[in-house]
Short mmCIF file of C-alpha atoms in Angstrom, two decimals:
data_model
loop_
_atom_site.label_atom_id
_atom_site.label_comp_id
_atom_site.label_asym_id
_atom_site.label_seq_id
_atom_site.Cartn_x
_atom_site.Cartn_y
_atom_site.Cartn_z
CA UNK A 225 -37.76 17.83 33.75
CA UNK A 226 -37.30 15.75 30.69
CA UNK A 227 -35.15 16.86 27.88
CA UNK A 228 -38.18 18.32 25.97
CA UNK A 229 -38.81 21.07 28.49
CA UNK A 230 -35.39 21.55 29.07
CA UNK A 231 -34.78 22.42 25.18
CA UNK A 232 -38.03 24.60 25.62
CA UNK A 233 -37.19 26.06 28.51
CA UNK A 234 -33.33 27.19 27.42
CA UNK A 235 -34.10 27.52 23.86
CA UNK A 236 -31.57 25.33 22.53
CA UNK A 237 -32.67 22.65 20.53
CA UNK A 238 -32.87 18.58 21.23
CA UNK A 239 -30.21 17.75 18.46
CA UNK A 240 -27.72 20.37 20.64
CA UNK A 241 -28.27 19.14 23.74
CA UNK A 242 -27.52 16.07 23.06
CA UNK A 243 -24.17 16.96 21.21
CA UNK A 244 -23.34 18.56 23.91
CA UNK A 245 -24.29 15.68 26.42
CA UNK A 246 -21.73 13.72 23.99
CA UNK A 247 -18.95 16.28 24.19
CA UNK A 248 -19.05 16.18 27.65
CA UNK A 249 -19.94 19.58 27.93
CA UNK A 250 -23.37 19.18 30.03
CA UNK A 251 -23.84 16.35 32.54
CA UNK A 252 -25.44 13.17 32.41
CA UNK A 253 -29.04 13.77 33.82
CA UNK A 254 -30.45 11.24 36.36
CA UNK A 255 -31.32 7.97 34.19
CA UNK A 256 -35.62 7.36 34.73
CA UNK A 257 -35.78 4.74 32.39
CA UNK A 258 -33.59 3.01 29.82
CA UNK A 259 -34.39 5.80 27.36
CA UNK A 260 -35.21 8.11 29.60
CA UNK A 261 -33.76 11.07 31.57
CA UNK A 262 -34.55 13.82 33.99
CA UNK A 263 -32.85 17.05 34.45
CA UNK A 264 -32.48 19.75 36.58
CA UNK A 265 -32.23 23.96 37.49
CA UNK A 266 -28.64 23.35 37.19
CA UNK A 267 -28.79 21.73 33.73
CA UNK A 268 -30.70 24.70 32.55
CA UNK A 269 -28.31 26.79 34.14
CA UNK A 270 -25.43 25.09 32.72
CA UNK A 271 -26.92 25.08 29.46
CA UNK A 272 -27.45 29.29 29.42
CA UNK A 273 -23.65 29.47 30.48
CA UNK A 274 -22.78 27.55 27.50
CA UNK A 275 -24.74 29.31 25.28
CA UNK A 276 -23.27 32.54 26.78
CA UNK A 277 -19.65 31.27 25.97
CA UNK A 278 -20.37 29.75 22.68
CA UNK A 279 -22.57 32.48 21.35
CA UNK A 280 -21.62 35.96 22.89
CA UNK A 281 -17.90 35.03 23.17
CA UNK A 282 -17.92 32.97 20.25
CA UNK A 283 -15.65 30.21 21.70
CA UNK A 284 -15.13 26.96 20.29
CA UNK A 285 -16.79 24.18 21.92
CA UNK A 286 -13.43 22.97 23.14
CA UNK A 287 -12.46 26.25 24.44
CA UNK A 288 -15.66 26.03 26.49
CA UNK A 289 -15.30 22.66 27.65
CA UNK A 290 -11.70 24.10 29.18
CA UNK A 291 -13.28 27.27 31.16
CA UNK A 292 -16.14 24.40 32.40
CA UNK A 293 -13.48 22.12 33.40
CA UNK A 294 -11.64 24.45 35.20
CA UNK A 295 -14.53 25.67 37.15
CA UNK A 296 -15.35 22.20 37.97
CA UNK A 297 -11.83 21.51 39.14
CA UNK A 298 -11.89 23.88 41.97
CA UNK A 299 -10.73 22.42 45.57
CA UNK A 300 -12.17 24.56 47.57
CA UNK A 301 -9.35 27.63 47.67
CA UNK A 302 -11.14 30.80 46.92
CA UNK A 303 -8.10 32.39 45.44
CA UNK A 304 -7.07 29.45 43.23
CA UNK A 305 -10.79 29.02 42.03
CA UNK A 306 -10.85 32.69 41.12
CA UNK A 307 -7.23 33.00 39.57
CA UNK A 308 -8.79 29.32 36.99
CA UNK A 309 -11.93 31.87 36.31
CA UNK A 310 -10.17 35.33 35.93
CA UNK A 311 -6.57 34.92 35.04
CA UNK A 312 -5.07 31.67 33.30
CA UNK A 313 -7.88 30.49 31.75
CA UNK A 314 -6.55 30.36 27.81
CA UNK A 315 -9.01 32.38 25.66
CA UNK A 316 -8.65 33.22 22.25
CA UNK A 317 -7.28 35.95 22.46
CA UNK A 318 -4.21 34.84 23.79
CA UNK A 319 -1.60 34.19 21.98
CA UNK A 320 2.10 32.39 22.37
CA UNK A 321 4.66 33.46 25.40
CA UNK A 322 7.56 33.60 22.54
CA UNK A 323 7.36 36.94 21.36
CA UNK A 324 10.15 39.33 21.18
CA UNK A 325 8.54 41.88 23.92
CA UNK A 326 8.13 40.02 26.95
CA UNK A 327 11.07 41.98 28.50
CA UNK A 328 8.13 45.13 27.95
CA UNK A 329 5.72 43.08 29.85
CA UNK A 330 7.79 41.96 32.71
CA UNK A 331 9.14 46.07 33.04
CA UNK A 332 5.39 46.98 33.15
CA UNK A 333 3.90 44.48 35.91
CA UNK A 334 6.96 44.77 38.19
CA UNK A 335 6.50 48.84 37.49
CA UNK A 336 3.14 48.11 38.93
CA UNK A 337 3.84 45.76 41.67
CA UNK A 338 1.51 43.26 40.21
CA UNK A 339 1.09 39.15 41.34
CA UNK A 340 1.00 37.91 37.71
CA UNK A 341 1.55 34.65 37.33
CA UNK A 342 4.74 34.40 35.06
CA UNK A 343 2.48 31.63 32.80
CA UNK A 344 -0.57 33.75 32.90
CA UNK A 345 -1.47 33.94 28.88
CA UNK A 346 -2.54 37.59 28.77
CA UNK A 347 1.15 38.53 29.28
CA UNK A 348 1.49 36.33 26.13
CA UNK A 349 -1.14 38.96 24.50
CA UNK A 350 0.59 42.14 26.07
CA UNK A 351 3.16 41.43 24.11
CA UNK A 352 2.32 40.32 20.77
CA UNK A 353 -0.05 43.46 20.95
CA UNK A 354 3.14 45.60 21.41
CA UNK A 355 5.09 43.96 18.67
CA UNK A 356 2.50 43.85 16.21
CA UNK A 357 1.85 47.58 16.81
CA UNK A 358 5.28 48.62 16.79
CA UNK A 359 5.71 46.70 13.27
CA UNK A 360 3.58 49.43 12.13
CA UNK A 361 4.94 52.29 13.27
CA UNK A 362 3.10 52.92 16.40
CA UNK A 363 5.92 53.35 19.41
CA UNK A 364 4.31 51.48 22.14
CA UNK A 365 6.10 50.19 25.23
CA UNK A 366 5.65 49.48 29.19
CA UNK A 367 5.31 53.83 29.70
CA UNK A 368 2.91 53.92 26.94
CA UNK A 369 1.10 51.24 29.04
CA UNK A 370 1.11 52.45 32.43
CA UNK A 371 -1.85 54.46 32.48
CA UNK A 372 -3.89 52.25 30.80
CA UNK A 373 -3.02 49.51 32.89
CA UNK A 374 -3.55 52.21 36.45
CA UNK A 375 -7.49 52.12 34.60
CA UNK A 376 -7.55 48.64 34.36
CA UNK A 377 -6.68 48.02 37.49
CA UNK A 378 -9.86 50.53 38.97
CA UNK A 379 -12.27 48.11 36.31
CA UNK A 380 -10.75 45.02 38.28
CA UNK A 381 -11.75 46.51 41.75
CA UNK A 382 -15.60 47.28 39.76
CA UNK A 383 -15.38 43.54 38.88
CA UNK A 384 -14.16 41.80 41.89
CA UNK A 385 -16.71 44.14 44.03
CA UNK A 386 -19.56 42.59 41.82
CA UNK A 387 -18.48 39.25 43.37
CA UNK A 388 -19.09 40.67 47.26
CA UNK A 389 -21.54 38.93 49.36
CA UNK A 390 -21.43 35.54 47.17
CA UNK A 391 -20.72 33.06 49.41
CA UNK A 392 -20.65 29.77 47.77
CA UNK A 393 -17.21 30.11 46.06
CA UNK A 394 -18.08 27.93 43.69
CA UNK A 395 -21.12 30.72 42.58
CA UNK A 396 -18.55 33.12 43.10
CA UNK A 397 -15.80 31.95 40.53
CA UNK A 398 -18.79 31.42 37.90
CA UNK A 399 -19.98 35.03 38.22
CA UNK A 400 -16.29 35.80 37.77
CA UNK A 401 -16.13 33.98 35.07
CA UNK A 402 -18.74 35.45 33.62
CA UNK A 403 -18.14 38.76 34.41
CA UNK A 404 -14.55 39.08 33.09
CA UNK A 405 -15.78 37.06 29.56
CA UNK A 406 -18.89 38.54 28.85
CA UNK A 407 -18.62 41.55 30.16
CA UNK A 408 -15.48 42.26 27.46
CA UNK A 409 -17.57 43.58 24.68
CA UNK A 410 -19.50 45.66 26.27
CA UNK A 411 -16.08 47.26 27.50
CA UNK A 412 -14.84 47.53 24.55
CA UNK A 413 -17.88 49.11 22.95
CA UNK A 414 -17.92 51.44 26.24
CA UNK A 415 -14.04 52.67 24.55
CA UNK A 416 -15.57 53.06 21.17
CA UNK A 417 -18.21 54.74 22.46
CA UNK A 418 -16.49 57.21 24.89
CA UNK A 419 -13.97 57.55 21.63
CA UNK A 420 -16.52 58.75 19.19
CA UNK A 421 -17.70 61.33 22.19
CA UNK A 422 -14.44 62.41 22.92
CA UNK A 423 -13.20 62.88 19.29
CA UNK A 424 -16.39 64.94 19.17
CA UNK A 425 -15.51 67.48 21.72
CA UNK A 426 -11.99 67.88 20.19
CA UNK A 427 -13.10 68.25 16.84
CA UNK A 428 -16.22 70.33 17.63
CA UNK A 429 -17.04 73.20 15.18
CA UNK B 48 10.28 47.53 -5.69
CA UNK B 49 8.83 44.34 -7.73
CA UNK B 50 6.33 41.97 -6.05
CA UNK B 51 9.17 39.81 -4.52
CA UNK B 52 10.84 42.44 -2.85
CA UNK B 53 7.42 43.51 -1.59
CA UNK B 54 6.93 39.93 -0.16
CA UNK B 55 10.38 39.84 1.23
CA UNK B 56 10.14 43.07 3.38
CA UNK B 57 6.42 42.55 4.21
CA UNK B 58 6.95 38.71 5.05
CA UNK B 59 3.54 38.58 3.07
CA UNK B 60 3.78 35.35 0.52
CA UNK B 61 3.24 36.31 -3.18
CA UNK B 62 0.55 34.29 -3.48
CA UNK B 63 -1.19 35.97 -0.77
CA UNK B 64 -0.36 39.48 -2.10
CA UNK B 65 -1.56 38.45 -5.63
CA UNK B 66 -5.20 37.03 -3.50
CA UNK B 67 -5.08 40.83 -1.88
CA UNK B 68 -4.69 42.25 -4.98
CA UNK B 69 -7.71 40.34 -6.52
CA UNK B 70 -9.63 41.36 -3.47
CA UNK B 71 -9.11 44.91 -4.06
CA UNK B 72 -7.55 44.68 -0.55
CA UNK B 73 -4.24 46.28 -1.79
CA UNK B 74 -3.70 49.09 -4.63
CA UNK B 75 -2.64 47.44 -8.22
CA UNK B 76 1.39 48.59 -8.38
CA UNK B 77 2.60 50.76 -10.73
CA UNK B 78 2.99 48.88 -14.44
CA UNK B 79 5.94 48.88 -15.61
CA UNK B 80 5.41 46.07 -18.35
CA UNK B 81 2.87 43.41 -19.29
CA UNK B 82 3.54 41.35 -16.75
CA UNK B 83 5.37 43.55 -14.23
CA UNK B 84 4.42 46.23 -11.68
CA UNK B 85 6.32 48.58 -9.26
CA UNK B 86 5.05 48.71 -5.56
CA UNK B 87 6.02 51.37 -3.24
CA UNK B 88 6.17 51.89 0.60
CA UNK B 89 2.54 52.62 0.79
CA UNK B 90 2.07 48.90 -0.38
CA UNK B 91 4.30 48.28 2.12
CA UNK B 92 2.19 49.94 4.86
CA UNK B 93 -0.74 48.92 3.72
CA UNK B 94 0.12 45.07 3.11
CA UNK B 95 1.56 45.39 7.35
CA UNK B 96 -1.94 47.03 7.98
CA UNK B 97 -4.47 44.01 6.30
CA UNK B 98 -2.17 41.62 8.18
CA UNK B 99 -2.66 43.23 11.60
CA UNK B 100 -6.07 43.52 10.54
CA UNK B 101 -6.38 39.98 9.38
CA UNK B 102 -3.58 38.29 12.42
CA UNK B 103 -3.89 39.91 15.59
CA UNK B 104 -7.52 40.41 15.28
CA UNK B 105 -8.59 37.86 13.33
CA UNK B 106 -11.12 39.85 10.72
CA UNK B 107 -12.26 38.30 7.87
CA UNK B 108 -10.91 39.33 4.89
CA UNK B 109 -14.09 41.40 3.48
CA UNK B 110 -14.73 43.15 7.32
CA UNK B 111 -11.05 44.02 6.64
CA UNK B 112 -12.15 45.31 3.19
CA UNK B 113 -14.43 47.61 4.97
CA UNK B 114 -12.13 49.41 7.34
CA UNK B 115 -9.77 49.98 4.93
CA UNK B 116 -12.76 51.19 2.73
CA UNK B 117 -14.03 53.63 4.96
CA UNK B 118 -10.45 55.16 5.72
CA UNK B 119 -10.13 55.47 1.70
CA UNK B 120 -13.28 57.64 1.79
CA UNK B 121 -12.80 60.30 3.98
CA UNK B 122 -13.57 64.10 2.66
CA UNK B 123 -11.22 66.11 4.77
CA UNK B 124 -13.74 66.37 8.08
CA UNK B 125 -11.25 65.18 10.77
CA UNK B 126 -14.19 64.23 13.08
CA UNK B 127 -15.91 62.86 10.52
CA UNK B 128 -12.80 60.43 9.19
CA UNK B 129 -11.97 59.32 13.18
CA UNK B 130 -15.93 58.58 13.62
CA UNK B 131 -15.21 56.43 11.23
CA UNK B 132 -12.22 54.87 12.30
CA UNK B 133 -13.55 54.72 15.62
CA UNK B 134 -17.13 54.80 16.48
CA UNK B 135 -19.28 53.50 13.48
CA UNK B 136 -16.77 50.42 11.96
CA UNK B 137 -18.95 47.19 12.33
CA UNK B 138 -16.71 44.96 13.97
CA UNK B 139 -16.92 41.01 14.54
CA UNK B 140 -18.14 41.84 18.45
CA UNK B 141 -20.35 44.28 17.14
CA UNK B 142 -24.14 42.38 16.94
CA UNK B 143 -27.66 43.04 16.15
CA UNK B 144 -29.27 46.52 16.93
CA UNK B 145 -32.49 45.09 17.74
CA UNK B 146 -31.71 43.35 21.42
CA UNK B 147 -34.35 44.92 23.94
CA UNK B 148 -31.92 46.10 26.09
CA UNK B 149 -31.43 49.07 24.12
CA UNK B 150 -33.93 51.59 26.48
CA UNK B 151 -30.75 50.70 29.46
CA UNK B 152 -27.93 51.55 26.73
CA UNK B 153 -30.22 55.43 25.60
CA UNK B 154 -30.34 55.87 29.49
CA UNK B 155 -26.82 55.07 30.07
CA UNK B 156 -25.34 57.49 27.66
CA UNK B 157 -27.94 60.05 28.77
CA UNK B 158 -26.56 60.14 32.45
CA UNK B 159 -22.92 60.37 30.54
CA UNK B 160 -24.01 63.06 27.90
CA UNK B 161 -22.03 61.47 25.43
CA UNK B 162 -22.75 62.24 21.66
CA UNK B 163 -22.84 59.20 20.17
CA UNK B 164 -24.63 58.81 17.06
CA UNK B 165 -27.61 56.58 17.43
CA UNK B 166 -26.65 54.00 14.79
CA UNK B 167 -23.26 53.52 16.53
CA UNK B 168 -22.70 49.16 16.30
CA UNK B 169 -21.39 49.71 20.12
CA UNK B 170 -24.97 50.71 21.58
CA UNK B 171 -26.20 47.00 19.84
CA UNK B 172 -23.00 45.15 21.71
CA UNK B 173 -23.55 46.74 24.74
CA UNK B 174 -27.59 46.09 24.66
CA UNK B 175 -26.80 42.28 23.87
CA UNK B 176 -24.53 41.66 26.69
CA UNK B 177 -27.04 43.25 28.77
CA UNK B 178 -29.21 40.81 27.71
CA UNK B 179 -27.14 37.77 27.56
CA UNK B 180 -25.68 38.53 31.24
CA UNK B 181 -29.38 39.13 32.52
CA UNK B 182 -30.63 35.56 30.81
CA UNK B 183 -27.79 33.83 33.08
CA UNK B 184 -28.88 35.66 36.49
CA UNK B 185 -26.13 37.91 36.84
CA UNK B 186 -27.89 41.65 37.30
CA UNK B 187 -26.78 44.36 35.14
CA UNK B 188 -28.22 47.59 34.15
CA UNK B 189 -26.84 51.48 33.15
CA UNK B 190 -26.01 51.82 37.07
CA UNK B 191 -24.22 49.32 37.51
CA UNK B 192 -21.98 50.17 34.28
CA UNK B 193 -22.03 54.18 34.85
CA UNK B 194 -18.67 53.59 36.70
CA UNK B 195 -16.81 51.33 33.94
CA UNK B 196 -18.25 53.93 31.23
CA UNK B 197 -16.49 56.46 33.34
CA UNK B 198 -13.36 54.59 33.29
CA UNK B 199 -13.43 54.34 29.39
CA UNK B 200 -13.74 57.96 29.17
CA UNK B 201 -10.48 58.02 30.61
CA UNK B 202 -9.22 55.51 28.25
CA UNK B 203 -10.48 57.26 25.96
CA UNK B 204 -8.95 60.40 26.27
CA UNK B 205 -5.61 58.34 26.45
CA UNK B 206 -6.13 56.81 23.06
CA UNK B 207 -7.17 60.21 21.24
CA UNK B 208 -4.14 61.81 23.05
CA UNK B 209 -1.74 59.51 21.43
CA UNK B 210 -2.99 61.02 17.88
CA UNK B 211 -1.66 64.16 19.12
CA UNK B 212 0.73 65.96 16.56
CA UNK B 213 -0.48 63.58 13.95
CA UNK B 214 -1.05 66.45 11.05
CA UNK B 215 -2.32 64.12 8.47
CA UNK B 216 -6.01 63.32 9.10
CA UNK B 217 -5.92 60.49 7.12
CA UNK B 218 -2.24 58.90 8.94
CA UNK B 219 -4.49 60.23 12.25
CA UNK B 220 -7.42 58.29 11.17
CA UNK B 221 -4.78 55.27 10.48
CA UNK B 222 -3.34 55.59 14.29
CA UNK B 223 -6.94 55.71 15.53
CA UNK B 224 -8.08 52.48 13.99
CA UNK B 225 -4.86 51.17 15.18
CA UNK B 226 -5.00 51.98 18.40
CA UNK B 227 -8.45 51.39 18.58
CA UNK B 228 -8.85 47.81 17.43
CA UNK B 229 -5.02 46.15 17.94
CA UNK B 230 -5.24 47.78 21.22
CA UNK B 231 -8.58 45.79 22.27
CA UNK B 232 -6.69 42.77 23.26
CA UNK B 233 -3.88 44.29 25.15
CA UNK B 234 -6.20 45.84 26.89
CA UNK B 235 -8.48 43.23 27.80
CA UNK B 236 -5.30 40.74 29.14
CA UNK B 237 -4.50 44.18 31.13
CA UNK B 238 -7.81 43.86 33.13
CA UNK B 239 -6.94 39.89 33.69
CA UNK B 240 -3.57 40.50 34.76
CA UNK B 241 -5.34 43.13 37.03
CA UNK B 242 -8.15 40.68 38.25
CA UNK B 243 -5.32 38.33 39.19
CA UNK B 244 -3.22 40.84 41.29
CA UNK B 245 -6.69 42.28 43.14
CA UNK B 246 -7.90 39.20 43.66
CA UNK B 247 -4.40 38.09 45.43
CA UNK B 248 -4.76 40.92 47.44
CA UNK B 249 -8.71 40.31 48.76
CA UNK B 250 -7.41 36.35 49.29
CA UNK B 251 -4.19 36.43 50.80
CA UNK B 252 -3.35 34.23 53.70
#
């Protein structure tokens, strides 16, 4: 298709694609003419998973370019191409490895017997969470943690059973991908939700 | 304690203090002469809570202006004053009411019984990342999130059992908003760190 039905088609307009045929972030279609180019189902899909990133997730275009890069980078190993997509793919909400409560983080995963990679950033966010809550004057450590984490780890089985039965692993590590991004507001409004129920019940009457 | 005492202890710059003070963000001190005023611990709190507010999160000063707002305003109703800390605060995830995924979102908390007012921001999150996840071919509906909604009732229950013993409504209020939005990112980096260790498991060897 040319880039006119393309724009159409994804809703995102000319001047956009083309910025992001300049950053890199979209590929090259297949040159027709010297002014000319065709493009593809996978443009248009590429093009939706962009808008997904940049819009729902609000990430920076260079942020973005990073999570594409590192699903393009993939070599083939399932668990390697799922650990770029799920875990050490830098979002921004993580945050530096230097704060004070690592020690809290490192008690916690080997409490749960988890493979973590030690660079992994959300240990980085783990523990800035902990200090920044403690500097106001909510206790939190690794015990305070432990159930929540025992929950998270039943919301990782839901996620990685989404991915059953894809066998293209290159599919499979995008649905990951945007499974564990996208899927994290609707999580978090899920907790606000169940919250405003549950303070409900206690306070009832 | 003068302003640069409060700056000192809070590690808040004076001219930022002065900019929250112009904002309305933080209480006016005590005057104690034309040009001087006296600032107690509350200041102190409250000058730790706008920067966890404006740091870790990353809320814009006048979204920041509105939490604090509504946990100004309570009128003794418990439920009422944690609704507010925890169900009804527009927050930057928190989108449009008006995607048309809503009829899966009324169905969804139907199955769960959940009272959950009907203006609640969550409902419009969770509706948009219905829609956003359907528009890139991944299919989601109120089935397949029935089992992570029944997982954040558990987390749930966690959070509002930490406010246990609180007798203050408005300090419980306080710990709820804490908890409830400094908490978000610990929590998602918990179900990364999860997604890692699960998917080790399914791909080892």
């Amino acid at each position: 298709m040319r880039m006119s039905e393309l724009s159409r088609r994804s809703g995102v307009s000319v001047t956009t694609i083309k910025y992001y045929l300049r950053e890199g972030l979209l590929p090259t279609g297949r040159q027709t003419a010297a002014t000319q180019a065709e493009y593809d189902e996978q443009h248009l899909r590429r093009l939706r998973l962009i808008r997904a990133l940049t819009g729902v997730r609000g990430l920076s275009v260079s942020a973005t370019r990073e999570v594409l890069d590192a699903l393009g980078e993939h070599d083939g190993d399932t668990h390697r191409l799922l650990g770029l997509a799920l875990g050490t793919i830098r979002l921004p909400a993580d945050t530096a490895q230097d704060a004070p409560e690592t020690a809290e983080v490192d008690a916690l995963v080997k409490e749960l017997g988890w493979q973590v990679h030690q660079n992994a950033p959300a240990r980085g966010t783990l523990a800035e969470t902990i200090t920044s809550l403690r500097s106001l004057g909510v206790p939190l450590d690794w015990h305070t943690l432990l159930p929540y984490a025992r929950l998270a780890e039943r919301t990782a089985t839901l996620d990685l059973d989404q991915l059953d039965g894809i066998e293209d692993p290159l599919e499979a590590a995008e649905r990951a991908l945007l499974l564990t991004v996208l899927l994290e507001p609707a999580l978090m409004a899920l907790r606000r939700m169940a919250q405003e129920n549950e303070s409900a019940h206690r306070h009832a009457g």
